[in-house]
XYZ file of N, CA, C and O in Angstrom:
524
model
N 16.811 -15.169 15.549
C 15.950 -15.145 14.380
C 15.694 -13.687 13.988
O 15.454 -12.842 14.827
N 15.729 -13.426 12.699
C 15.458 -12.080 12.196
C 13.991 -11.727 12.422
O 13.116 -12.559 12.241
N 13.758 -10.485 12.821
C 12.380 -10.058 13.019
C 11.892 -9.196 11.858
O 10.728 -8.855 11.804
N 12.780 -8.851 10.957
C 12.363 -8.150 9.748
C 12.716 -9.038 8.556
O 13.428 -10.029 8.690
N 12.202 -8.662 7.423
C 12.449 -9.420 6.201
C 12.766 -8.416 5.105
O 12.083 -7.393 4.969
N 13.809 -8.693 4.340
C 14.219 -7.818 3.251
C 14.370 -8.639 1.984
O 14.904 -9.752 2.016
N 13.900 -8.084 0.879
C 14.029 -8.738 -0.421
C 14.130 -7.651 -1.482
O 13.989 -6.464 -1.193
N 14.366 -8.067 -2.715
C 14.457 -7.142 -3.837
C 13.438 -7.541 -4.894
O 13.278 -8.731 -5.183
N 12.759 -6.538 -5.447
C 11.801 -6.749 -6.530
C 12.191 -5.850 -7.694
O 12.665 -4.731 -7.480
N 11.979 -6.328 -8.905
C 12.302 -5.554 -10.102
C 11.029 -5.253 -10.876
O 10.189 -6.141 -11.081
N 10.897 -4.023 -11.310
C 9.733 -3.588 -12.084
C 9.824 -4.148 -13.503
O 10.725 -3.795 -14.260
N 8.887 -5.019 -13.834
C 8.815 -5.638 -15.158
C 7.823 -4.871 -16.029
O 7.025 -4.074 -15.516
N 7.831 -5.118 -17.340
C 6.910 -4.386 -18.221
C 5.452 -4.455 -17.773
O 4.725 -3.451 -17.872
N 5.007 -5.602 -17.262
C 3.608 -5.748 -16.849
C 3.265 -4.969 -15.575
O 2.097 -4.841 -15.223
N 4.265 -4.426 -14.896
C 4.042 -3.636 -13.686
C 3.861 -2.147 -13.975
O 3.492 -1.383 -13.080
N 4.125 -1.750 -15.196
C 4.199 -0.337 -15.563
C 2.853 0.158 -16.091
O 2.201 -0.508 -16.888
N 2.466 1.365 -15.640
C 1.201 1.939 -16.093
C 1.433 2.939 -17.223
O 2.561 3.119 -17.710
N 0.388 3.616 -17.625
C 0.435 4.540 -18.748
C 1.379 5.727 -18.506
O 1.856 6.358 -19.449
N 1.674 6.001 -17.237
C 2.581 7.096 -16.898
C 4.050 6.678 -16.894
O 4.925 7.496 -16.630
N 4.295 5.380 -17.155
C 5.668 4.910 -17.259
C 6.321 4.512 -15.955
O 7.539 4.390 -15.884
N 5.515 4.297 -14.919
C 6.077 3.840 -13.640
C 5.191 2.742 -13.051
O 4.112 2.451 -13.560
N 5.669 2.131 -11.960
C 4.934 1.035 -11.327
C 3.542 1.521 -10.918
O 3.393 2.548 -10.258
N 2.546 0.762 -11.327
C 1.146 1.070 -11.045
C 0.840 0.888 -9.561
O 1.394 0.005 -8.906
N -0.075 1.709 -9.035
C -0.442 1.633 -7.615
C -0.925 0.245 -7.211
O -0.629 -0.228 -6.108
N -1.680 -0.421 -8.066
C -2.187 -1.758 -7.736
C -1.042 -2.762 -7.594
O -1.140 -3.704 -6.802
N 0.036 -2.552 -8.327
C 1.199 -3.453 -8.226
C 1.849 -3.316 -6.860
O 2.248 -4.313 -6.264
N 1.932 -2.092 -6.339
C 2.512 -1.914 -5.001
C 1.736 -2.734 -3.967
O 2.326 -3.359 -3.084
N 0.416 -2.747 -4.075
C -0.412 -3.517 -3.137
C -0.137 -5.008 -3.298
O 0.005 -5.734 -2.307
N -0.038 -5.486 -4.520
C 0.285 -6.912 -4.737
C 1.651 -7.247 -4.158
O 1.836 -8.302 -3.538
N 2.622 -6.359 -4.373
C 3.957 -6.578 -3.823
C 3.919 -6.609 -2.300
O 4.615 -7.397 -1.664
N 3.096 -5.755 -1.694
C 2.980 -5.759 -0.232
C 2.502 -7.122 0.265
O 3.049 -7.669 1.229
N 1.491 -7.670 -0.380
C 0.991 -8.985 0.026
C 2.044 -10.061 -0.213
O 2.248 -10.938 0.622
N 2.729 -9.988 -1.342
C 3.762 -10.973 -1.657
C 4.873 -10.974 -0.610
O 5.269 -12.034 -0.109
N 5.367 -9.801 -0.261
C 6.475 -9.703 0.689
C 6.031 -10.120 2.092
O 6.757 -10.830 2.801
N 4.833 -9.728 2.505
C 4.318 -10.143 3.814
C 4.191 -11.665 3.878
O 4.550 -12.285 4.886
N 3.709 -12.257 2.805
C 3.561 -13.716 2.756
C 4.920 -14.404 2.808
O 5.093 -15.400 3.516
N 5.892 -13.873 2.076
C 7.247 -14.447 2.121
C 7.817 -14.391 3.538
O 8.450 -15.350 4.001
N 7.600 -13.279 4.235
C 8.082 -13.140 5.616
C 7.422 -14.193 6.515
O 8.090 -14.863 7.310
N 6.114 -14.342 6.397
C 5.375 -15.346 7.169
C 5.905 -16.746 6.874
O 6.197 -17.522 7.783
N 6.074 -17.055 5.603
C 6.527 -18.395 5.205
C 7.949 -18.673 5.704
O 8.265 -19.786 6.076
N 8.796 -17.651 5.715
C 10.179 -17.842 6.150
C 10.293 -18.025 7.659
O 11.056 -18.877 8.130
N 9.537 -17.243 8.444
C 9.794 -17.190 9.887
C 8.794 -17.931 10.764
O 9.071 -18.167 11.928
N 7.644 -18.279 10.226
C 6.636 -18.955 11.056
C 7.029 -20.397 11.343
O 7.704 -21.051 10.546
N 6.583 -20.874 12.477
C 6.714 -22.284 12.817
C 5.909 -23.091 11.786
O 4.788 -22.708 11.452
N 6.453 -24.197 11.273
C 5.712 -24.983 10.283
C 4.308 -25.388 10.744
O 3.375 -25.424 9.933
N 4.141 -25.646 12.016
C 2.801 -25.998 12.522
C 1.847 -24.811 12.391
O 0.656 -24.993 12.136
N 2.369 -23.593 12.531
C 1.534 -22.402 12.395
C 1.151 -22.163 10.937
O 0.050 -21.685 10.655
N 2.059 -22.500 10.019
C 1.730 -22.376 8.590
C 0.532 -23.249 8.240
O -0.305 -22.852 7.430
N 0.460 -24.412 8.855
C -0.649 -25.334 8.596
C -1.940 -24.905 9.293
O -3.030 -25.224 8.829
N -1.819 -24.185 10.399
C -2.991 -23.890 11.232
C -3.653 -22.543 10.943
O -4.850 -22.387 11.194
N -2.874 -21.563 10.445
C -3.394 -20.197 10.349
C -3.181 -19.593 8.972
O -2.267 -19.953 8.248
N -4.007 -18.613 8.674
C -3.861 -17.794 7.479
C -4.146 -16.349 7.891
O -4.861 -16.101 8.866
N -3.556 -15.414 7.158
C -3.713 -13.992 7.469
C -4.495 -13.292 6.366
O -4.364 -13.627 5.188
N -5.287 -12.298 6.751
C -6.004 -11.467 5.792
C -5.776 -9.995 6.150
O -5.636 -9.647 7.323
N -5.736 -9.166 5.129
C -5.566 -7.727 5.338
C -6.914 -7.115 5.699
O -7.930 -7.416 5.074
N -6.896 -6.251 6.712
C -8.106 -5.508 7.059
C -7.976 -4.023 6.722
O -8.972 -3.317 6.686
N -6.729 -3.567 6.483
C -6.521 -2.147 6.167
C -5.135 -1.946 5.577
O -4.176 -2.562 6.021
N -5.053 -1.061 4.567
C -3.776 -0.597 4.013
C -3.724 0.920 4.090
O -4.716 1.590 3.795
N -2.571 1.455 4.472
C -2.280 2.884 4.368
C -0.976 2.983 3.593
O 0.033 2.402 4.003
N -0.992 3.699 2.461
C 0.173 3.750 1.590
C 0.518 5.196 1.286
O -0.353 5.985 0.923
N 1.804 5.522 1.414
C 2.314 6.832 1.038
C 3.286 6.650 -0.122
O 4.260 5.899 -0.017
N 3.003 7.352 -1.217
C 3.838 7.304 -2.413
C 4.732 8.543 -2.420
O 4.236 9.664 -2.444
N 6.044 8.328 -2.407
C 7.002 9.436 -2.348
C 7.815 9.579 -3.623
O 8.574 10.532 -3.760
N 7.734 8.607 -4.501
C 8.518 8.641 -5.725
C 8.071 7.536 -6.661
O 7.190 6.743 -6.316
N 8.682 7.504 -7.819
C 8.303 6.525 -8.835
C 9.430 5.541 -9.108
O 10.598 5.843 -8.890
N 9.043 4.382 -9.595
C 9.989 3.358 -10.024
C 9.618 2.994 -11.446
O 8.451 2.723 -11.744
N 10.618 2.984 -12.322
C 10.396 2.725 -13.743
C 10.780 1.294 -14.100
O 11.461 0.603 -13.324
N 10.362 0.882 -15.287
C 10.667 -0.460 -15.777
C 12.168 -0.725 -15.690
O 12.992 0.118 -16.038
N 12.489 -1.918 -15.187
C 13.882 -2.344 -15.065
C 14.543 -1.945 -13.764
O 15.600 -2.479 -13.427
N 13.954 -1.017 -13.032
C 14.537 -0.599 -11.762
C 14.165 -1.594 -10.665
O 13.062 -2.143 -10.656
N 15.087 -1.793 -9.743
C 14.852 -2.684 -8.610
C 14.581 -1.848 -7.359
O 15.116 -0.747 -7.206
N 13.742 -2.376 -6.495
C 13.504 -1.774 -5.188
C 13.875 -2.793 -4.115
O 13.685 -3.990 -4.292
N 14.434 -2.288 -3.049
C 14.692 -3.111 -1.878
C 13.508 -2.924 -0.955
O 13.127 -1.788 -0.647
N 12.924 -4.023 -0.537
C 11.733 -3.978 0.311
C 12.095 -4.523 1.687
O 12.668 -5.605 1.792
N 11.750 -3.759 2.713
C 11.932 -4.238 4.088
C 10.589 -4.175 4.787
O 9.872 -3.177 4.678
N 10.245 -5.263 5.486
C 9.014 -5.310 6.256
C 9.312 -5.764 7.676
O 10.232 -6.546 7.901
N 8.517 -5.266 8.605
C 8.679 -5.632 10.010
C 7.377 -5.345 10.749
O 6.514 -4.631 10.255
N 7.281 -5.932 11.925
C 6.108 -5.754 12.784
C 6.593 -4.968 14.002
O 7.383 -5.469 14.796
N 6.139 -3.716 14.142
C 6.717 -2.837 15.158
C 6.287 -3.105 16.592
O 6.976 -2.696 17.522
N 5.142 -3.790 16.774
C 4.668 -4.042 18.144
C 3.772 -5.269 18.158
O 3.322 -5.728 17.112
N 3.525 -5.760 19.335
C 2.708 -6.959 19.494
C 1.283 -6.779 19.005
O 0.835 -5.659 18.753
N 0.588 -7.890 18.871
C -0.776 -7.850 18.351
C -1.757 -7.208 19.322
O -1.507 -7.120 20.523
N -2.862 -6.782 18.744
C -4.017 -6.287 19.508
C -5.157 -7.242 19.174
O -5.767 -7.134 18.108
N -5.378 -8.201 20.046
C -6.414 -9.203 19.791
C -6.049 -10.056 18.600
O -5.018 -10.727 18.599
N -6.862 -10.002 17.555
C -6.643 -10.809 16.350
C -5.766 -10.093 15.326
O -5.440 -10.666 14.297
N -5.376 -8.851 15.604
C -4.718 -8.037 14.590
C -3.340 -7.546 15.017
O -3.069 -7.377 16.194
N -2.523 -7.286 13.993
C -1.286 -6.561 14.210
C -0.982 -5.734 12.976
O -1.513 -5.986 11.899
N -0.141 -4.724 13.165
C 0.269 -3.867 12.061
C 1.621 -4.320 11.530
O 2.504 -4.716 12.297
N 1.761 -4.236 10.224
C 3.006 -4.552 9.536
C 3.433 -3.305 8.776
O 2.624 -2.702 8.080
N 4.693 -2.907 8.926
C 5.236 -1.771 8.199
C 6.081 -2.267 7.032
O 6.657 -3.364 7.095
N 6.155 -1.438 5.988
C 6.908 -1.826 4.808
C 7.485 -0.575 4.156
O 6.813 0.455 4.083
N 8.744 -0.673 3.699
C 9.384 0.396 2.942
C 9.988 -0.176 1.668
O 10.653 -1.211 1.705
N 9.756 0.522 0.564
C 10.318 0.175 -0.737
C 11.327 1.265 -1.084
O 10.940 2.422 -1.289
N 12.601 0.906 -1.136
C 13.660 1.868 -1.394
C 14.164 1.685 -2.817
O 14.491 0.564 -3.232
N 14.234 2.796 -3.547
C 14.639 2.748 -4.946
C 16.138 2.678 -5.127
O 16.912 2.725 -4.161
N 16.571 2.603 -6.389
C 18.002 2.497 -6.686
C 18.787 3.738 -6.274
O 20.006 3.674 -6.115
N 18.091 4.846 -6.037
C 18.748 6.076 -5.594
C 18.891 6.145 -4.074
O 19.372 7.134 -3.530
N 18.435 5.082 -3.375
C 18.537 5.051 -1.915
C 17.402 5.754 -1.196
O 17.392 5.813 0.032
N 16.433 6.283 -1.941
C 15.307 6.987 -1.335
C 14.092 6.076 -1.232
O 13.846 5.253 -2.119
N 13.333 6.233 -0.132
C 12.103 5.456 0.038
C 11.082 5.971 -0.975
O 10.755 7.156 -0.986
N 10.611 5.073 -1.818
C 9.631 5.409 -2.851
C 8.201 5.202 -2.353
O 7.304 5.947 -2.714
N 8.010 4.153 -1.564
C 6.692 3.835 -1.025
C 6.878 3.347 0.406
O 7.773 2.547 0.682
N 6.049 3.868 1.313
C 6.011 3.338 2.678
C 4.556 2.989 2.965
O 3.641 3.636 2.456
N 4.380 1.940 3.763
C 3.022 1.462 3.997
C 2.891 0.867 5.387
O 3.852 0.391 5.982
N 1.647 0.901 5.851
C 1.256 0.205 7.081
C 0.013 -0.589 6.737
O -0.955 -0.046 6.203
N 0.070 -1.877 7.016
C -1.081 -2.749 6.783
C -1.476 -3.397 8.088
O -0.620 -3.760 8.892
N -2.766 -3.543 8.287
C -3.278 -4.263 9.451
C -3.744 -5.622 8.961
O -4.493 -5.718 7.978
N -3.287 -6.653 9.639
C -3.588 -8.043 9.276
C -4.327 -8.712 10.426
O -4.064 -8.424 11.595
N -5.235 -9.623 10.095
C -5.950 -10.418 11.101
C -5.660 -11.891 10.845
O -5.538 -12.331 9.699
N -5.561 -12.652 11.918
C -5.266 -14.082 11.829
C -6.578 -14.873 11.818
O -7.515 -14.544 12.549
N -6.598 -15.906 10.998
C -7.766 -16.780 10.892
C -7.330 -18.220 11.116
O -6.311 -18.659 10.588
N -8.100 -18.929 11.892
C -7.884 -20.358 12.117
C -8.374 -21.096 10.866
O -9.549 -20.992 10.501
N -7.469 -21.814 10.197
C -7.845 -22.510 8.960
C -8.932 -23.559 9.184
O -9.800 -23.746 8.340
N -8.903 -24.231 10.321
C -9.858 -25.317 10.576
C -11.285 -24.803 10.741
O -12.229 -25.449 10.293
N -11.426 -23.635 11.367
C -12.773 -23.118 11.637
C -13.178 -21.975 10.702
O -14.362 -21.667 10.602
N -12.177 -21.337 10.071
C -12.465 -20.184 9.234
C -12.779 -18.929 10.023
O -13.260 -17.945 9.475
N -12.489 -18.957 11.327
C -12.843 -17.838 12.209
C -11.599 -17.058 12.637
O -10.527 -17.623 12.830
N -11.808 -15.766 12.836
C -10.757 -14.916 13.400
C -10.539 -15.319 14.856
O -11.497 -15.663 15.561
N -9.289 -15.266 15.306
C -8.989 -15.549 16.702
C -7.908 -14.611 17.191
O -7.241 -13.955 16.385
N -7.728 -14.543 18.487
C -6.635 -13.757 19.061
C -5.320 -14.351 18.594
O -5.181 -15.573 18.522
N -4.351 -13.485 18.281
C -3.046 -13.975 17.841
C -2.389 -14.704 19.007
O -2.152 -14.117 20.064
N -2.116 -16.004 18.850
C -1.453 -16.738 19.931
C -0.060 -16.150 20.208
O 0.664 -15.796 19.266
N 0.321 -16.027 21.474
C 1.629 -15.445 21.811
C 2.793 -16.142 21.113
O 3.753 -15.486 20.709
N 2.712 -17.451 20.944
C 3.811 -18.178 20.310
C 3.917 -17.865 18.811
O 4.979 -17.995 18.216
N 2.836 -17.439 18.200
C 2.864 -17.010 16.791
C 3.528 -15.643 16.703
O 4.433 -15.426 15.898
N 3.107 -14.721 17.545
C 3.650 -13.360 17.531
C 5.124 -13.325 17.883
O 5.887 -12.548 17.298
N 5.542 -14.168 18.822
C 6.911 -14.122 19.340
C 7.968 -14.268 18.245
O 9.047 -13.686 18.345
N 7.666 -15.010 17.205
C 8.645 -15.255 16.140
C 8.874 -14.023 15.259
O 9.792 -14.001 14.434
N 8.042 -12.982 15.416
C 8.125 -11.811 14.551
C 8.414 -10.518 15.306
O 8.457 -9.447 14.707
N 8.627 -10.613 16.616
C 8.877 -9.431 17.430
C 10.263 -9.472 18.022
O 10.847 -10.529 18.229
N 10.791 -8.276 18.330
C 12.103 -8.186 18.996
C 12.035 -8.758 20.385
O 11.074 -8.707 21.063
């Protein structure tokens, strides 16, 4: 099973700010979208029904711009096992020139859907996303 997830996103007119490139808020939305796609693709179906994830922290470095019509390749992965209820997810957005435009680290916490409470990440949940 793949432990990383890669997809492509294209900058549409609604993603562009007054400076003519993808707005910072769009990068954050894309981060959540790609993380969710990775979870949906690789999680055990029983885990999809039992748990939900929430972001507790984002760290984003902007190294370049992406303009309308340009596509970025996005790769996300989890570099190490969880710490209690949390784990870090890394993400890179590479532009059409092959250069990383945005890199990010997000910390996510797992919540039990039935109780609405944070819990320690079960080992069987983490195992599907680690090397």
